[in-house]
Amino acid sequence: MKRPFFLFFIGLVLGEAVAISLNRIGFFVMALFLFILILICFGLYQRIKRKRSPLFIYAIIFYGLFFAGGLLLLRAEYPDTADQMLAKREIDGTLSGNVEFVKKTAEGEYQLTLSEVSFWEEGKGSLKYKKGSYFFENYKLRAKCRILKIKVSEKKIYPGDQISCTGRLSAIKETSNPGEFDARTYYYSLGIRYQFFGKAISRKKERPLSVYRMAGRVRERMDAVYRYILSESEYGLLKAMFLGDKTELSSEEKRLYEENGVAHLLAVSGLHVSIVGGILFRFLRKRKFSYAVSCICSSFVLLFYAIMTGFGNSVFRAVIMFLIFLLAQYFGAEYDMVTSMSLAGILMLYDSPLRILESGCIISFTSIFAIGMIVPFAKELEEKRRKSKLIPGEFLIESKWKKRIRQAFFTSVIISMVIGPLLLRFYYQWSPYSVLLNLFVIPAMSPLLLSAITGGVVGLFQLWAGMAGCIPAVLLLRGFHVIFQFIHKMPGAVIVTGCPSWWKILLFYLAELCLFICWYYRLWSAGCVFILILIAGRFCRPVPTLQISMLDVGQGECIFLKTPANETVLIDGGSTSKKHIADYTILPALKYYGTDHLDYVIITHTDEDHISGIRELLEGEYPVKNIILPDTLAMRFPEQKTEKREVQEKDRESKKNILEVIKKSNANVLKISKGDILQLDRISLSCLHPVKGWDDEDVNSGSIVFALLYEEFTMLFTGDLPGEQEALFMKEVPSPVSILKTAHHGSKNSTTDLFLKIVHPQKAILSAGKNNLYGHPHKETIKRLQKNGADIYGTLWGGAIHIESNGQKYQINYFKNQ
């Protein structure tokens, strides 16, 4: 039987899929259906081949065992008592364990990964049950933990050390916003389930001969060499590419690589591992070293490099596959990529079953599957297709280089077709030119990494030699930058698609298969008809709806609207508790909803917790067509004092700064006041406050208030308006309001009882950060809302809030519950 381990790997994956979807009957049925379907297909294949040997029965038995094993492995990863308690609250205490990996952030802080972790709750003991509750006492955690917020100046820490640290233990929180990086899934896939915010750290034991320590020291010294000899931009890129640390990588460079579809170059992956191990192995063999010596030396260097870069999922997979390749070389056996991939997958899922959920791991294995199985099959069909055009007795004549270019391009297209739908699912955008870019950037990575290795190693002894060794890498990086900038400016360089559902991903694959069949059989007419059907299907979708999302930005506010006509509006966007919210929260959410520009940005007022992200968007030159500001004296003359207004320095600088950024942007600036209406297809936004020329010493009192009307659906947006100003417009609000955006993060000085009795909202949403300094939302506001019959949703309780309406009915839910 050929490739039995691939069948076992599929069984293991499907078993885990069933375990994941036990609470979702649709996915459970689908996984079970796939399990039975693969059994039937495998049986039919064996019958056609007429190889009904005992091995067939054994393969079926092992397939079932691996299926059951996958189910049991993932069920064992379900939260235990400690996980459930940490999900509800954070616990102060002392943590100890062995340091596996050390990273220094740009803020001068350590990020440590610990294994064999023990925890003592402050003033208590292990996880015991007493009087209806659990508490900790010398409890050994079931998984690894990452330590944050330890200053580098506090203590010199190296991998291999055994340390003790005081601070606060918590679970890694699940993502609360659409499109946001899923930190919990990523760290769970690496076997890390907890995070610890440290205060003071001490070394309990030092292990100078630990491999982890030696790898950490080499990494630290090579990092110092790169920092000294390279420019800031090239240092950040090379540190990310070769050392696996993106802390020094600028957001502009990162975005440039991502939007050109070559972000895989910025992570230490299988490509890097195969280059490092492959170059060394071939070098030793050419120098007439034996297979044993070449394999042992290559294995040691490869494992050392993997430890040095943190042993990520792609690296783990590539190391296992390369070690299998070396074993095949040593024993003189034939190396099969698919079998090697399957063994790597089985070992990785056994080590950490939750790797099945991590996007990088899924794409990595899908790429290897495409290279190992689909590309050879497609190439065989392509050769048959070319030969079918020949007259009997005629032969194909093609130059060596032309054939290589054609095959490389064909391979790139096939791989892009296989992983393309997954990239849309996980990254929400497509770069059409990446098919061509990868043709030359991937081959160029071999000399680039060889130069980086040479420069880093010799730079440990002589800096001038390290500088000379890095010259090829620097030239290639600069060439990449020029080419990527040129491509990025071309039309259609980045197509933002949004996040397609899994059934749409399946349709993508079926469409690709149909187009491939039309290409192979030269059914051009059928292909054109099929493409027209796809285009027609694009416009014959279900009736579009109004979508509103209140993002979880901590202590701040940001609301995104997308109309049925695909017009987009951002109402505020700022935070005082989270940094870089444009890059980490707002932009990912816009991509998730398939948005590559904003038609309108509404700034209700200029408090920092409402504008910091908008400032970042404009400084990053994100396409914004119109910016709407309140038509108040404070916005007209931000530095001028009036009878009512005493300008504070902080407010003055905030207004002045955002107005300067707006002026530099290409956006059209509009001023809005009471009575103005913004019409968006069938949706209207009617401004209820402030009146033109409003002036008050409190900037919140000039917040834009507007009512959204969409047939039977109504929603009221109130900014940070104090309760004193609510009487100015409350009688003009269409009552009852479907949804009220609670003013000023739920402050007790807003949303008065009289206002609620007149507006009578069915639902109320509010944005506030957990454990914020202001105590938002105040208990008084919550009681008033409940008293008036409103169901309350808050970002601090469930993350981003998503609302969808067709104009008649509406649905409201937390994003993570969708």
mmCIF file with all atom_site columns, N, CA and C in Angstrom, residues 59-90:
data_model
loop_
_atom_site.group_PDB
_atom_site.id
_atom_site.type_symbol
_atom_site.label_atom_id
_atom_site.label_alt_id
_atom_site.label_comp_id
_atom_site.label_asym_id
_atom_site.label_entity_id
_atom_site.label_seq_id
_atom_site.pdbx_PDB_ins_code
_atom_site.Cartn_x
_atom_site.Cartn_y
_atom_site.Cartn_z
_atom_site.occupancy
_atom_site.B_iso_or_equiv
_atom_site.pdbx_formal_charge
_atom_site.auth_seq_id
_atom_site.auth_comp_id
_atom_site.auth_asym_id
_atom_site.auth_atom_id
_atom_site.pdbx_PDB_model_num
ATOM 1  N N  . ALA A 1 59 ? -4.733  -1.158 7.185  1.00 0.00 ? 59 ALA A N  1
ATOM 2  C CA . ALA A 1 59 ? -4.789  0.291  6.938  1.00 0.00 ? 59 ALA A CA 1
ATOM 3  C C  . ALA A 1 59 ? -6.110  0.881  7.420  1.00 0.00 ? 59 ALA A C  1
ATOM 4  N N  . ILE A 1 60 ? -7.210  0.158  7.151  1.00 0.00 ? 60 ILE A N  1
ATOM 5  C CA . ILE A 1 60 ? -8.532  0.618  7.594  1.00 0.00 ? 60 ILE A CA 1
ATOM 6  C C  . ILE A 1 60 ? -8.595  0.653  9.118  1.00 0.00 ? 60 ILE A C  1
ATOM 7  N N  . ILE A 1 61 ? -8.043  -0.379 9.755  1.00 0.00 ? 61 ILE A N  1
ATOM 8  C CA . ILE A 1 61 ? -8.062  -0.435 11.227 1.00 0.00 ? 61 ILE A CA 1
ATOM 9  C C  . ILE A 1 61 ? -7.269  0.737  11.807 1.00 0.00 ? 61 ILE A C  1
ATOM 10 N N  . PHE A 1 62 ? -6.059  0.959  11.268 1.00 0.00 ? 62 PHE A N  1
ATOM 11 C CA . PHE A 1 62 ? -5.220  2.052  11.787 1.00 0.00 ? 62 PHE A CA 1
ATOM 12 C C  . PHE A 1 62 ? -5.844  3.417  11.485 1.00 0.00 ? 62 PHE A C  1
ATOM 13 N N  . TYR A 1 63 ? -6.509  3.523  10.343 1.00 0.00 ? 63 TYR A N  1
ATOM 14 C CA . TYR A 1 63 ? -7.203  4.766  10.011 1.00 0.00 ? 63 TYR A CA 1
ATOM 15 C C  . TYR A 1 63 ? -8.250  5.078  11.082 1.00 0.00 ? 63 TYR A C  1
ATOM 16 N N  . GLY A 1 64 ? -9.028  4.063  11.460 1.00 0.00 ? 64 GLY A N  1
ATOM 17 C CA . GLY A 1 64 ? -10.027 4.234  12.518 1.00 0.00 ? 64 GLY A CA 1
ATOM 18 C C  . GLY A 1 64 ? -9.398  4.558  13.856 1.00 0.00 ? 64 GLY A C  1
ATOM 19 N N  . LEU A 1 65 ? -8.245  3.916  14.159 1.00 0.00 ? 65 LEU A N  1
ATOM 20 C CA . LEU A 1 65 ? -7.562  4.186  15.432 1.00 0.00 ? 65 LEU A CA 1
ATOM 21 C C  . LEU A 1 65 ? -7.037  5.617  15.489 1.00 0.00 ? 65 LEU A C  1
ATOM 22 N N  . PHE A 1 66 ? -6.483  6.088  14.389 1.00 0.00 ? 66 PHE A N  1
ATOM 23 C CA . PHE A 1 66 ? -5.984  7.461  14.366 1.00 0.00 ? 66 PHE A CA 1
ATOM 24 C C  . PHE A 1 66 ? -7.139  8.457  14.455 1.00 0.00 ? 66 PHE A C  1
ATOM 25 N N  . PHE A 1 67 ? -8.270  8.122  13.841 1.00 0.00 ? 67 PHE A N  1
ATOM 26 C CA . PHE A 1 67 ? -9.457  8.968  13.949 1.00 0.00 ? 67 PHE A CA 1
ATOM 27 C C  . PHE A 1 67 ? -9.885  9.084  15.411 1.00 0.00 ? 67 PHE A C  1
ATOM 28 N N  . ALA A 1 68 ? -9.955  7.930  16.089 1.00 0.00 ? 68 ALA A N  1
ATOM 29 C CA . ALA A 1 68 ? -10.334 7.930  17.512 1.00 0.00 ? 68 ALA A CA 1
ATOM 30 C C  . ALA A 1 68 ? -9.268  8.657  18.346 1.00 0.00 ? 68 ALA A C  1
ATOM 31 N N  . GLY A 1 69 ? -7.986  8.453  17.976 1.00 0.00 ? 69 GLY A N  1
ATOM 32 C CA . GLY A 1 69 ? -6.905  9.115  18.704 1.00 0.00 ? 69 GLY A CA 1
ATOM 33 C C  . GLY A 1 69 ? -6.982  10.627 18.588 1.00 0.00 ? 69 GLY A C  1
ATOM 34 N N  . GLY A 1 70 ? -7.315  11.124 17.397 1.00 0.00 ? 70 GLY A N  1
ATOM 35 C CA . GLY A 1 70 ? -7.461  12.567 17.220 1.00 0.00 ? 70 GLY A CA 1
ATOM 36 C C  . GLY A 1 70 ? -8.574  13.126 18.079 1.00 0.00 ? 70 GLY A C  1
ATOM 37 N N  . LEU A 1 71 ? -9.683  12.399 18.140 1.00 0.00 ? 71 LEU A N  1
ATOM 38 C CA . LEU A 1 71 ? -10.806 12.839 18.965 1.00 0.00 ? 71 LEU A CA 1
ATOM 39 C C  . LEU A 1 71 ? -10.413 12.900 20.442 1.00 0.00 ? 71 LEU A C  1
ATOM 40 N N  . LEU A 1 72 ? -9.723  11.853 20.926 1.00 0.00 ? 72 LEU A N  1
ATOM 41 C CA . LEU A 1 72 ? -9.339  11.797 22.337 1.00 0.00 ? 72 LEU A CA 1
ATOM 42 C C  . LEU A 1 72 ? -8.256  12.824 22.672 1.00 0.00 ? 72 LEU A C  1
ATOM 43 N N  . LEU A 1 73 ? -7.310  13.011 21.752 1.00 0.00 ? 73 LEU A N  1
ATOM 44 C CA . LEU A 1 73 ? -6.236  13.982 21.998 1.00 0.00 ? 73 LEU A CA 1
ATOM 45 C C  . LEU A 1 73 ? -6.785  15.385 22.183 1.00 0.00 ? 73 LEU A C  1
ATOM 46 N N  . LEU A 1 74 ? -7.716  15.770 21.331 1.00 0.00 ? 74 LEU A N  1
ATOM 47 C CA . LEU A 1 74 ? -8.229  17.133 21.430 1.00 0.00 ? 74 LEU A CA 1
ATOM 48 C C  . LEU A 1 74 ? -9.179  17.284 22.612 1.00 0.00 ? 74 LEU A C  1
ATOM 49 N N  . ARG A 1 75 ? -9.915  16.228 22.915 1.00 0.00 ? 75 ARG A N  1
ATOM 50 C CA . ARG A 1 75 ? -10.791 16.293 24.097 1.00 0.00 ? 75 ARG A CA 1
ATOM 51 C C  . ARG A 1 75 ? -9.959  16.479 25.365 1.00 0.00 ? 75 ARG A C  1
ATOM 52 N N  . ALA A 1 76 ? -8.740  15.930 25.377 1.00 0.00 ? 76 ALA A N  1
ATOM 53 C CA . ALA A 1 76 ? -7.871  16.080 26.551 1.00 0.00 ? 76 ALA A CA 1
ATOM 54 C C  . ALA A 1 76 ? -7.368  17.512 26.711 1.00 0.00 ? 76 ALA A C  1
ATOM 55 N N  . GLU A 1 77 ? -7.477  18.313 25.643 1.00 0.00 ? 77 GLU A N  1
ATOM 56 C CA . GLU A 1 77 ? -7.029  19.702 25.700 1.00 0.00 ? 77 GLU A CA 1
ATOM 57 C C  . GLU A 1 77 ? -8.110  20.646 26.206 1.00 0.00 ? 77 GLU A C  1
ATOM 58 N N  . TYR A 1 78 ? -9.291  20.141 26.501 1.00 0.00 ? 78 TYR A N  1
ATOM 59 C CA . TYR A 1 78 ? -10.356 21.002 27.001 1.00 0.00 ? 78 TYR A CA 1
ATOM 60 C C  . TYR A 1 78 ? -9.937  21.639 28.318 1.00 0.00 ? 78 TYR A C  1
ATOM 61 N N  . PRO A 1 79 ? -10.438 22.825 28.644 1.00 0.00 ? 79 PRO A N  1
ATOM 62 C CA . PRO A 1 79 ? -10.012 23.539 29.860 1.00 0.00 ? 79 PRO A CA 1
ATOM 63 C C  . PRO A 1 79 ? -10.230 22.715 31.125 1.00 0.00 ? 79 PRO A C  1
ATOM 64 N N  . ASP A 1 80 ? -9.197  22.719 31.993 1.00 0.00 ? 80 ASP A N  1
ATOM 65 C CA . ASP A 1 80 ? -9.357  22.069 33.292 1.00 0.00 ? 80 ASP A CA 1
ATOM 66 C C  . ASP A 1 80 ? -9.818  23.115 34.308 1.00 0.00 ? 80 ASP A C  1
ATOM 67 N N  . THR A 1 81 ? -9.822  22.739 35.584 1.00 0.00 ? 81 THR A N  1
ATOM 68 C CA . THR A 1 81 ? -10.330 23.638 36.625 1.00 0.00 ? 81 THR A CA 1
ATOM 69 C C  . THR A 1 81 ? -9.541  24.927 36.700 1.00 0.00 ? 81 THR A C  1
ATOM 70 N N  . ALA A 1 82 ? -8.202  24.818 36.588 1.00 0.00 ? 82 ALA A N  1
ATOM 71 C CA . ALA A 1 82 ? -7.366  26.013 36.654 1.00 0.00 ? 82 ALA A CA 1
ATOM 72 C C  . ALA A 1 82 ? -7.647  26.941 35.484 1.00 0.00 ? 82 ALA A C  1
ATOM 73 N N  . ASP A 1 83 ? -7.801  26.375 34.271 1.00 0.00 ? 83 ASP A N  1
ATOM 74 C CA . ASP A 1 83 ? -8.086  27.184 33.096 1.00 0.00 ? 83 ASP A CA 1
ATOM 75 C C  . ASP A 1 83 ? -9.407  27.933 33.250 1.00 0.00 ? 83 ASP A C  1
ATOM 76 N N  . GLN A 1 84 ? -10.417 27.236 33.764 1.00 0.00 ? 84 GLN A N  1
ATOM 77 C CA . GLN A 1 84 ? -11.733 27.852 33.925 1.00 0.00 ? 84 GLN A CA 1
ATOM 78 C C  . GLN A 1 84 ? -11.689 28.995 34.934 1.00 0.00 ? 84 GLN A C  1
ATOM 79 N N  . MET A 1 85 ? -10.907 28.810 36.006 1.00 0.00 ? 85 MET A N  1
ATOM 80 C CA . MET A 1 85 ? -10.824 29.861 37.008 1.00 0.00 ? 85 MET A CA 1
ATOM 81 C C  . MET A 1 85 ? -10.040 31.061 36.495 1.00 0.00 ? 85 MET A C  1
ATOM 82 N N  . LEU A 1 86 ? -8.941  30.806 35.761 1.00 0.00 ? 86 LEU A N  1
ATOM 83 C CA . LEU A 1 86 ? -8.126  31.906 35.246 1.00 0.00 ? 86 LEU A CA 1
ATOM 84 C C  . LEU A 1 86 ? -8.847  32.678 34.149 1.00 0.00 ? 86 LEU A C  1
ATOM 85 N N  . ALA A 1 87 ? -9.786  32.041 33.469 1.00 0.00 ? 87 ALA A N  1
ATOM 86 C CA . ALA A 1 87 ? -10.562 32.736 32.453 1.00 0.00 ? 87 ALA A CA 1
ATOM 87 C C  . ALA A 1 87 ? -11.471 33.786 33.083 1.00 0.00 ? 87 ALA A C  1
ATOM 88 N N  . LYS A 1 88 ? -11.807 33.609 34.355 1.00 0.00 ? 88 LYS A N  1
ATOM 89 C CA . LYS A 1 88 ? -12.713 34.531 35.044 1.00 0.00 ? 88 LYS A CA 1
ATOM 90 C C  . LYS A 1 88 ? -11.963 35.629 35.799 1.00 0.00 ? 88 LYS A C  1
ATOM 91 N N  . ARG A 1 89 ? -10.785 35.309 36.313 1.00 0.00 ? 89 ARG A N  1
ATOM 92 C CA . ARG A 1 89 ? -10.056 36.319 37.092 1.00 0.00 ? 89 ARG A CA 1
ATOM 93 C C  . ARG A 1 89 ? -8.559  36.079 37.016 1.00 0.00 ? 89 ARG A C  1
ATOM 94 N N  . GLU A 1 90 ? -7.791  37.138 37.304 1.00 0.00 ? 90 GLU A N  1
ATOM 95 C CA . GLU A 1 90 ? -6.342  37.057 37.359 1.00 0.00 ? 90 GLU A CA 1
ATOM 96 C C  . GLU A 1 90 ? -5.919  36.854 38.810 1.00 0.00 ? 90 GLU A C  1
#
